[in-house]
mmCIF file of C-alpha atoms and ligand atoms in Angstrom:
data_model
loop_
_atom_site.group_PDB
_atom_site.id
_atom_site.type_symbol
_atom_site.label_atom_id
_atom_site.label_comp_id
_atom_site.label_asym_id
_atom_site.label_seq_id
_atom_site.Cartn_x
_atom_site.Cartn_y
_atom_site.Cartn_z
ATOM 1 C CA MET A 268 25.337 60.535 96.202
ATOM 2 C CA VAL A 269 28.823 60.950 94.932
ATOM 3 C CA GLY A 270 30.440 58.432 92.617
ATOM 4 C CA ASN A 271 31.646 55.501 94.657
ATOM 5 C CA GLY A 272 31.676 52.767 92.079
ATOM 6 C CA GLU A 273 28.317 51.273 92.967
ATOM 7 C CA THR A 274 26.405 52.805 90.085
ATOM 8 C CA LYS A 275 26.226 50.426 87.180
ATOM 9 C CA GLY A 276 27.789 51.745 84.023
ATOM 10 C CA ASN A 277 30.167 54.146 85.697
ATOM 11 C CA ASN A 278 33.158 52.202 84.462
ATOM 12 C CA MET A 279 34.645 52.677 87.922
ATOM 13 C CA SER A 280 37.687 50.540 88.459
ATOM 14 C CA GLY A 281 40.610 50.439 90.812
ATOM 15 C CA GLY A 282 42.550 47.800 88.914
ATOM 16 C CA ARG A 283 44.719 47.649 85.839
ATOM 17 C CA GLU A 284 43.545 45.610 82.869
ATOM 18 C CA ALA A 285 46.172 44.842 80.265
ATOM 19 C CA GLY A 286 45.620 44.160 76.602
ATOM 20 C CA LYS A 287 42.618 46.386 76.070
ATOM 21 C CA ALA A 288 42.237 49.136 73.523
ATOM 22 C CA GLN A 289 43.623 52.446 74.695
ATOM 23 C CA LEU A 290 41.226 54.528 76.744
ATOM 24 C CA LYS A 291 40.457 58.009 75.529
ATOM 25 C CA LEU A 292 40.415 59.296 79.045
ATOM 26 C CA ALA A 293 41.107 58.079 82.567
ATOM 27 C CA ILE A 294 39.266 60.107 85.211
ATOM 28 C CA LEU A 295 40.766 59.881 88.688
ATOM 29 C CA TYR A 296 38.164 60.425 91.369
ATOM 30 C CA HIS A 297 37.610 59.543 95.011
ATOM 31 C CA PRO A 298 34.528 60.470 97.083
ATOM 32 C CA ASP A 299 36.831 61.451 99.977
ATOM 33 C CA PHE A 300 37.896 64.517 97.980
ATOM 34 C CA PHE A 301 34.406 65.903 98.549
ATOM 35 C CA ILE A 302 34.078 64.687 102.136
ATOM 36 C CA HIS A 303 37.540 65.369 103.592
ATOM 37 C CA GLY A 304 39.064 67.838 101.114
ATOM 38 C CA TYR A 305 40.168 71.339 102.045
ATOM 39 C CA PRO A 306 36.945 73.330 102.737
ATOM 40 C CA VAL A 307 37.453 75.998 100.061
ATOM 41 C CA LEU A 308 38.088 73.387 97.374
ATOM 42 C CA ARG A 309 35.945 70.398 98.282
ATOM 43 C CA GLY A 310 32.441 71.794 97.683
ATOM 44 C CA ARG A 311 32.947 71.793 93.914
ATOM 45 C CA VAL A 312 34.171 68.223 93.631
ATOM 46 C CA ALA A 313 30.953 66.191 93.829
ATOM 47 C CA PRO A 314 28.880 68.682 91.781
ATOM 48 C CA ALA A 315 31.483 68.608 89.005
ATOM 49 C CA PHE A 316 31.631 64.791 89.060
ATOM 50 C CA ASP A 317 27.816 64.648 89.003
ATOM 51 C CA GLU A 318 27.915 66.963 86.000
ATOM 52 C CA LEU A 319 30.096 64.449 84.155
ATOM 53 C CA ARG A 320 27.525 61.781 84.948
ATOM 54 C CA SER A 321 24.568 63.892 83.894
ATOM 55 C CA ARG A 322 26.267 64.692 80.570
ATOM 56 C CA GLY A 323 26.636 60.938 80.008
ATOM 57 C CA LEU A 324 30.421 61.224 79.932
ATOM 58 C CA LEU A 325 31.050 58.503 82.525
ATOM 59 C CA ASP A 326 29.202 55.909 80.448
ATOM 60 C CA ARG A 327 30.940 56.666 77.169
ATOM 61 C CA GLU A 328 33.126 54.036 75.589
ATOM 62 C CA GLY A 329 36.797 54.703 76.175
ATOM 63 C CA ILE A 330 36.230 56.567 79.429
ATOM 64 C CA GLU A 331 37.109 54.987 82.739
ATOM 65 C CA VAL A 332 36.787 56.314 86.269
ATOM 66 C CA ILE A 333 39.565 55.073 88.525
ATOM 67 C CA GLU A 334 39.528 55.360 92.302
ATOM 68 C CA PRO A 335 43.113 56.153 93.347
ATOM 69 C CA ASP A 336 45.104 54.821 96.301
ATOM 70 C CA PRO A 337 47.017 57.227 98.548
ATOM 71 C CA ALA A 338 50.560 58.060 97.466
ATOM 72 C CA ASP A 339 53.425 56.354 99.264
ATOM 73 C CA GLU A 340 54.568 58.385 102.264
ATOM 74 C CA ALA A 341 58.199 57.577 101.414
ATOM 75 C CA LEU A 342 57.672 59.303 98.074
ATOM 76 C CA ALA A 343 56.335 62.419 99.810
ATOM 77 C CA ALA A 344 59.412 62.356 102.053
ATOM 78 C CA ARG A 345 61.716 62.347 99.013
ATOM 79 C CA VAL A 346 60.085 65.500 97.592
ATOM 80 C CA HIS A 347 59.572 67.409 100.865
ATOM 81 C CA SER A 348 61.703 68.046 103.963
ATOM 82 C CA ASP A 349 61.055 66.282 107.287
ATOM 83 C CA SER A 350 59.807 69.518 108.844
ATOM 84 C CA HIS A 351 57.439 70.025 105.915
ATOM 85 C CA ILE A 352 55.985 66.539 106.351
ATOM 86 C CA HIS A 353 55.503 67.128 110.094
ATOM 87 C CA ALA A 354 53.732 70.431 109.407
ATOM 88 C CA ALA A 355 51.537 68.788 106.744
ATOM 89 C CA ILE A 356 50.574 66.034 109.217
ATOM 90 C CA ASN A 357 49.747 68.674 111.851
ATOM 91 C CA SER A 358 47.556 70.559 109.352
ATOM 92 C CA GLY A 359 44.987 67.765 109.401
ATOM 93 C CA TYR A 360 45.050 67.534 105.598
ATOM 94 C CA TYR A 361 47.993 65.179 105.158
ATOM 95 C CA GLU A 362 45.839 62.124 104.422
ATOM 96 C CA ILE A 363 43.736 63.883 101.784
ATOM 97 C CA ALA A 364 46.911 65.380 100.294
ATOM 98 C CA LEU A 365 48.391 61.870 100.003
ATOM 99 C CA LEU A 366 45.194 60.644 98.314
ATOM 100 C CA SER A 367 45.221 63.660 95.973
ATOM 101 C CA ALA A 368 48.858 63.009 95.051
ATOM 102 C CA GLY A 369 47.928 59.346 94.557
ATOM 103 C CA ALA A 370 45.324 60.432 92.009
ATOM 104 C CA VAL A 371 47.871 62.483 90.083
ATOM 105 C CA ILE A 372 50.493 59.721 90.174
ATOM 106 C CA ARG A 373 47.992 57.153 88.881
ATOM 107 C CA GLY A 374 46.613 59.587 86.302
ATOM 108 C CA ALA A 375 50.120 60.258 84.998
ATOM 109 C CA GLU A 376 50.978 56.554 85.031
ATOM 110 C CA GLU A 377 47.889 55.679 82.976
ATOM 111 C CA VAL A 378 49.038 58.123 80.316
ATOM 112 C CA VAL A 379 52.758 57.347 80.128
ATOM 113 C CA THR A 380 52.044 53.618 79.917
ATOM 114 C CA ALA A 381 49.679 54.466 77.022
ATOM 115 C CA ARG A 382 46.780 52.736 78.753
ATOM 116 C CA ALA A 383 44.890 56.028 78.382
ATOM 117 C CA ALA A 384 45.473 58.810 75.870
ATOM 118 C CA ASN A 385 44.889 61.472 78.518
ATOM 119 C CA SER A 386 43.788 61.765 82.123
ATOM 120 C CA PHE A 387 41.887 64.165 84.352
ATOM 121 C CA CYS A 388 42.630 64.067 88.085
ATOM 122 C CA PHE A 389 40.254 65.338 90.729
ATOM 123 C CA VAL A 390 41.909 66.254 94.041
ATOM 124 C CA GLY A 391 40.864 67.227 97.569
ATOM 125 C CA ALA A 392 43.870 69.494 98.194
ATOM 126 C CA ALA A 393 45.916 71.401 95.650
ATOM 127 C CA GLY A 394 49.667 71.100 95.109
ATOM 128 C CA HIS A 395 51.357 73.994 93.337
ATOM 129 C CA HIS A 396 52.036 76.120 96.452
ATOM 130 C CA ALA A 397 53.778 73.227 98.227
ATOM 131 C CA SER A 398 57.538 73.740 97.977
ATOM 132 C CA HIS A 399 60.334 71.521 99.314
ATOM 133 C CA ASP A 400 60.064 73.030 102.756
ATOM 134 C CA GLY A 401 56.820 74.974 103.028
ATOM 135 C CA PHE A 402 53.220 75.258 101.916
ATOM 136 C CA TRP A 403 50.290 77.635 101.784
ATOM 137 C CA GLY A 404 47.122 78.246 99.787
ATOM 138 C CA PHE A 405 45.237 74.928 100.330
ATOM 139 C CA CYS A 406 48.310 72.966 99.170
ATOM 140 C CA TYR A 407 50.154 70.439 101.377
ATOM 141 C CA LEU A 408 52.080 68.076 99.114
ATOM 142 C CA ASN A 409 53.231 68.908 95.607
ATOM 143 C CA ASP A 410 51.252 66.347 93.634
ATOM 144 C CA VAL A 411 52.925 67.023 90.277
ATOM 145 C CA ALA A 412 56.458 66.941 91.733
ATOM 146 C CA MET A 413 55.651 63.651 93.455
ATOM 147 C CA ALA A 414 54.289 62.212 90.203
ATOM 148 C CA ILE A 415 57.455 63.246 88.349
ATOM 149 C CA GLU A 416 59.623 61.644 91.041
ATOM 150 C CA PHE A 417 57.512 58.465 90.786
ATOM 151 C CA LEU A 418 57.621 58.294 86.977
ATOM 152 C CA ARG A 419 61.360 58.861 86.815
ATOM 153 C CA GLU A 420 62.061 56.189 89.371
ATOM 154 C CA ASN A 421 59.598 53.546 88.222
ATOM 155 C CA LEU A 422 58.975 54.119 84.533
ATOM 156 C CA TYR A 423 62.164 55.930 83.465
ATOM 157 C CA VAL A 424 60.249 58.865 82.030
ATOM 158 C CA LYS A 425 62.578 61.840 81.787
ATOM 159 C CA ARG A 426 61.189 65.082 80.414
ATOM 160 C CA PHE A 427 58.102 66.909 81.572
ATOM 161 C CA ALA A 428 56.286 70.108 80.731
ATOM 162 C CA ILE A 429 54.013 71.717 83.306
ATOM 163 C CA LEU A 430 51.491 74.292 82.121
ATOM 164 C CA ASP A 431 49.985 75.943 85.190
ATOM 165 C CA ILE A 432 46.949 78.079 84.275
ATOM 166 C CA ASP A 433 45.793 78.592 87.854
ATOM 167 C CA PRO A 434 45.953 82.413 88.214
ATOM 168 C CA HIS A 435 48.109 82.130 91.356
ATOM 169 C CA PHE A 436 51.826 81.702 90.754
ATOM 170 C CA GLY A 437 52.969 78.083 91.166
ATOM 171 C CA ASP A 438 55.748 78.970 93.587
ATOM 172 C CA GLY A 439 55.993 75.523 95.177
ATOM 173 C CA THR A 440 56.489 73.786 91.856
ATOM 174 C CA ARG A 441 59.034 76.424 90.821
ATOM 175 C CA ASP A 442 60.923 75.868 94.079
ATOM 176 C CA ILE A 443 61.158 72.090 93.564
ATOM 177 C CA LEU A 444 61.508 71.837 89.778
ATOM 178 C CA GLY A 445 62.464 75.306 88.532
ATOM 179 C CA ARG A 446 66.133 74.411 88.009
ATOM 180 C CA ASP A 447 65.533 70.944 86.611
ATOM 181 C CA PRO A 448 66.915 70.852 83.036
ATOM 182 C CA ASP A 449 64.330 68.242 82.036
ATOM 183 C CA VAL A 450 61.279 70.139 83.262
ATOM 184 C CA MET A 451 59.673 73.094 81.517
ATOM 185 C CA HIS A 452 57.561 75.091 83.967
ATOM 186 C CA ILE A 453 55.090 77.508 82.374
ATOM 187 C CA ASN A 454 53.065 79.691 84.709
ATOM 188 C CA PHE A 455 50.098 81.953 84.253
ATOM 189 C CA HIS A 456 49.776 84.411 87.117
ATOM 190 C CA SER A 457 48.579 87.871 88.053
ATOM 191 C CA GLY A 458 51.889 89.354 89.182
ATOM 192 C CA PHE A 459 51.854 87.867 92.680
ATOM 193 C CA THR A 460 54.991 85.743 92.536
ATOM 194 C CA ILE A 461 56.119 84.473 95.925
ATOM 195 C CA GLY A 462 59.300 82.428 95.739
ATOM 196 C CA ARG A 463 59.917 83.046 92.077
ATOM 197 C CA GLU A 464 63.216 81.751 90.857
ATOM 198 C CA ASP A 465 64.354 81.717 87.268
ATOM 199 C CA GLY A 466 65.831 78.607 85.731
ATOM 200 C CA PRO A 467 66.665 77.325 82.269
ATOM 201 C CA ASN A 468 63.154 76.303 81.174
ATOM 202 C CA ASN A 469 60.837 78.614 83.060
ATOM 203 C CA LEU A 470 58.309 80.752 81.255
ATOM 204 C CA ASP A 471 55.852 83.041 83.011
ATOM 205 C CA PHE A 472 52.837 84.901 81.680
ATOM 206 C CA ALA A 473 51.725 87.759 83.905
ATOM 207 C CA LEU A 474 48.215 88.911 83.030
ATOM 208 C CA PRO A 475 46.232 91.731 84.616
ATOM 209 C CA HIS A 476 43.505 90.867 87.113
ATOM 210 C CA GLU A 477 40.867 91.802 84.568
ATOM 211 C CA ALA A 478 42.285 89.599 81.771
ATOM 212 C CA ASP A 479 39.448 88.215 79.638
ATOM 213 C CA ASP A 480 39.131 85.074 77.513
ATOM 214 C CA GLU A 481 40.738 86.610 74.445
ATOM 215 C CA ARG A 482 43.794 87.848 76.300
ATOM 216 C CA PHE A 483 44.194 84.586 78.176
ATOM 217 C CA LEU A 484 43.782 82.377 75.109
ATOM 218 C CA SER A 485 46.257 84.361 73.021
ATOM 219 C CA LYS A 486 48.900 83.684 75.676
ATOM 220 C CA VAL A 487 47.873 80.027 75.782
ATOM 221 C CA ASP A 488 48.909 79.806 72.131
ATOM 222 C CA GLU A 489 52.371 81.112 73.047
ATOM 223 C CA ALA A 490 52.619 78.770 76.010
ATOM 224 C CA LEU A 491 51.706 75.691 73.971
ATOM 225 C CA LYS A 492 54.160 76.613 71.267
ATOM 226 C CA ALA A 493 56.918 76.836 73.880
ATOM 227 C CA ALA A 494 55.926 73.462 75.337
ATOM 228 C CA ALA A 495 55.989 71.916 71.863
ATOM 229 C CA SER A 496 59.527 73.159 71.244
ATOM 230 C CA PHE A 497 60.722 71.722 74.566
ATOM 231 C CA GLY A 498 59.875 68.154 73.600
ATOM 232 C CA HIS A 499 58.403 66.524 76.698
ATOM 233 C CA ASP A 500 57.316 62.963 77.431
ATOM 234 C CA LEU A 501 54.294 64.081 79.451
ATOM 235 C CA LEU A 502 52.450 67.377 79.815
ATOM 236 C CA PHE A 503 50.805 68.249 83.113
ATOM 237 C CA ILE A 504 48.094 70.899 83.064
ATOM 238 C CA VAL A 505 47.615 72.479 86.483
ATOM 239 C CA PHE A 506 43.974 73.340 86.001
ATOM 240 C CA GLY A 507 42.587 76.049 88.279
ATOM 241 C CA HIS A 508 39.174 77.450 87.460
ATOM 242 C CA ASP A 509 39.580 80.143 90.128
ATOM 243 C CA SER A 510 40.420 82.264 87.056
ATOM 244 C CA HIS A 511 36.688 82.482 86.254
ATOM 245 C CA ARG A 512 35.048 85.851 86.867
ATOM 246 C CA ASP A 513 32.691 84.190 89.380
ATOM 247 C CA ASP A 514 35.434 82.397 91.295
ATOM 248 C CA TYR A 515 37.929 83.693 93.859
ATOM 249 C CA GLY A 516 41.193 84.167 91.898
ATOM 250 C CA ALA A 517 42.491 86.767 89.477
ATOM 251 C CA PHE A 518 41.413 87.001 85.809
ATOM 252 C CA GLU A 519 37.874 87.473 84.553
ATOM 253 C CA LEU A 520 37.434 84.432 82.369
ATOM 254 C CA GLY A 521 33.981 83.507 81.102
ATOM 255 C CA ASP A 522 32.195 80.189 80.771
ATOM 256 C CA GLY A 523 33.606 79.439 77.311
ATOM 257 C CA ALA A 524 37.290 79.878 78.190
ATOM 258 C CA TYR A 525 37.962 76.372 79.463
ATOM 259 C CA SER A 526 36.616 74.398 76.519
ATOM 260 C CA ALA A 527 38.482 76.766 74.187
ATOM 261 C CA PHE A 528 41.629 76.138 76.228
ATOM 262 C CA ALA A 529 41.185 72.357 76.178
ATOM 263 C CA LEU A 530 40.618 72.391 72.417
ATOM 264 C CA LYS A 531 43.844 74.316 71.872
ATOM 265 C CA VAL A 532 45.760 71.837 74.029
ATOM 266 C CA LYS A 533 44.195 68.873 72.251
ATOM 267 C CA GLU A 534 44.974 70.266 68.827
ATOM 268 C CA LEU A 535 48.695 70.398 69.586
ATOM 269 C CA PHE A 536 48.871 67.529 72.078
ATOM 270 C CA PRO A 537 46.166 64.938 71.381
ATOM 271 C CA ARG A 538 47.639 62.537 73.928
ATOM 272 C CA ARG A 539 50.056 62.305 76.879
ATOM 273 C CA VAL A 540 48.348 65.097 78.801
ATOM 274 C CA CYS A 541 47.482 64.795 82.487
ATOM 275 C CA TYR A 542 45.099 67.444 83.841
ATOM 276 C CA VAL A 543 45.458 68.114 87.560
ATOM 277 C CA LEU A 544 42.658 69.999 89.268
ATOM 278 C CA SER A 545 43.916 73.055 91.169
ATOM 279 C CA GLY A 546 42.166 76.181 92.553
ATOM 280 C CA GLY A 547 38.465 76.934 92.341
ATOM 281 C CA SER A 548 35.523 76.919 94.695
ATOM 282 C CA ASN A 549 32.311 77.851 92.884
ATOM 283 C CA PRO A 550 30.300 74.666 92.150
ATOM 284 C CA ARG A 551 28.523 76.224 89.168
ATOM 285 C CA VAL A 552 31.823 77.269 87.602
ATOM 286 C CA ALA A 553 33.321 73.858 88.376
ATOM 287 C CA ARG A 554 30.423 72.023 86.716
ATOM 288 C CA ARG A 555 30.835 74.030 83.557
ATOM 289 C CA ALA A 556 34.654 74.243 83.445
ATOM 290 C CA ILE A 557 35.422 70.637 84.386
ATOM 291 C CA GLY A 558 32.476 69.333 82.372
ATOM 292 C CA ASP A 559 33.673 71.181 79.293
ATOM 293 C CA VAL A 560 37.299 70.067 79.609
ATOM 294 C CA VAL A 561 36.333 66.428 80.135
ATOM 295 C CA GLU A 562 33.915 66.683 77.209
ATOM 296 C CA VAL A 563 36.783 67.802 74.957
ATOM 297 C CA LEU A 564 39.040 65.005 76.222
ATOM 298 C CA ALA A 565 36.279 62.407 75.876
ATOM 299 C CA THR A 566 35.414 63.302 72.295
HETATM 300 ZN ZN1 ZN B 108 44.645 79.534 92.383
#
């Protein structure tokens, strides 16, 4: 079974409880991500969530699993054009994209309201290739852009850093937010840069297809330093594990890369970080990568 809130001790909750000690980590998860998610992406979701359970992470104090609600369609319509929304509806993945964006919005909200130190958001469709007026690559709605729109409007949060370590260039996010003076957009990619547009706070790290852990992690240090100098209110990590050597994207990262990455992030930014799941298909890689990142955040 996948986590649906029935298992005692899962700390699964859909509601907000005020006045409690701050959570270490809010995990946003919905079983529909596994059932109705985009085929390439969905097969890893339940195995990775089961891995968190089998490591005992879901029962730890200070960890809460939250089942998200779908994002408001009016919010999607403020970030994307009418024709984009129609095309997303026709794709058959609009509903799961709304639920995925809902997870990211709630995950970000938990962190900026200081209810949780950090959050990790599972999704059923990715977001970083969804631009204002187009989408590709298993992305339909730009979850991070929608979360930023939501936080600015409802919680008056202003400045954001986005560190996208998915090995595919985050062209959709660049299209929507690349010229925003209050957003720093940092991209790891393999030289394939559709829709690239330079703006005041954009920083891109092109790595060769065969980039290993050492090469990747040395650039992570540079990226985090840049994010620190920007001075953001919330850091989004667009977390694609398709960069693993056994997954479908560029780079040849090994099993240890993701915990090393998460430790580096935590060292500089111990709170106010929202991880957003992105590319990746291999269930074994997902179990290890997501399990390791959540382990770092939960410790
Ligand atoms: Zn990718």
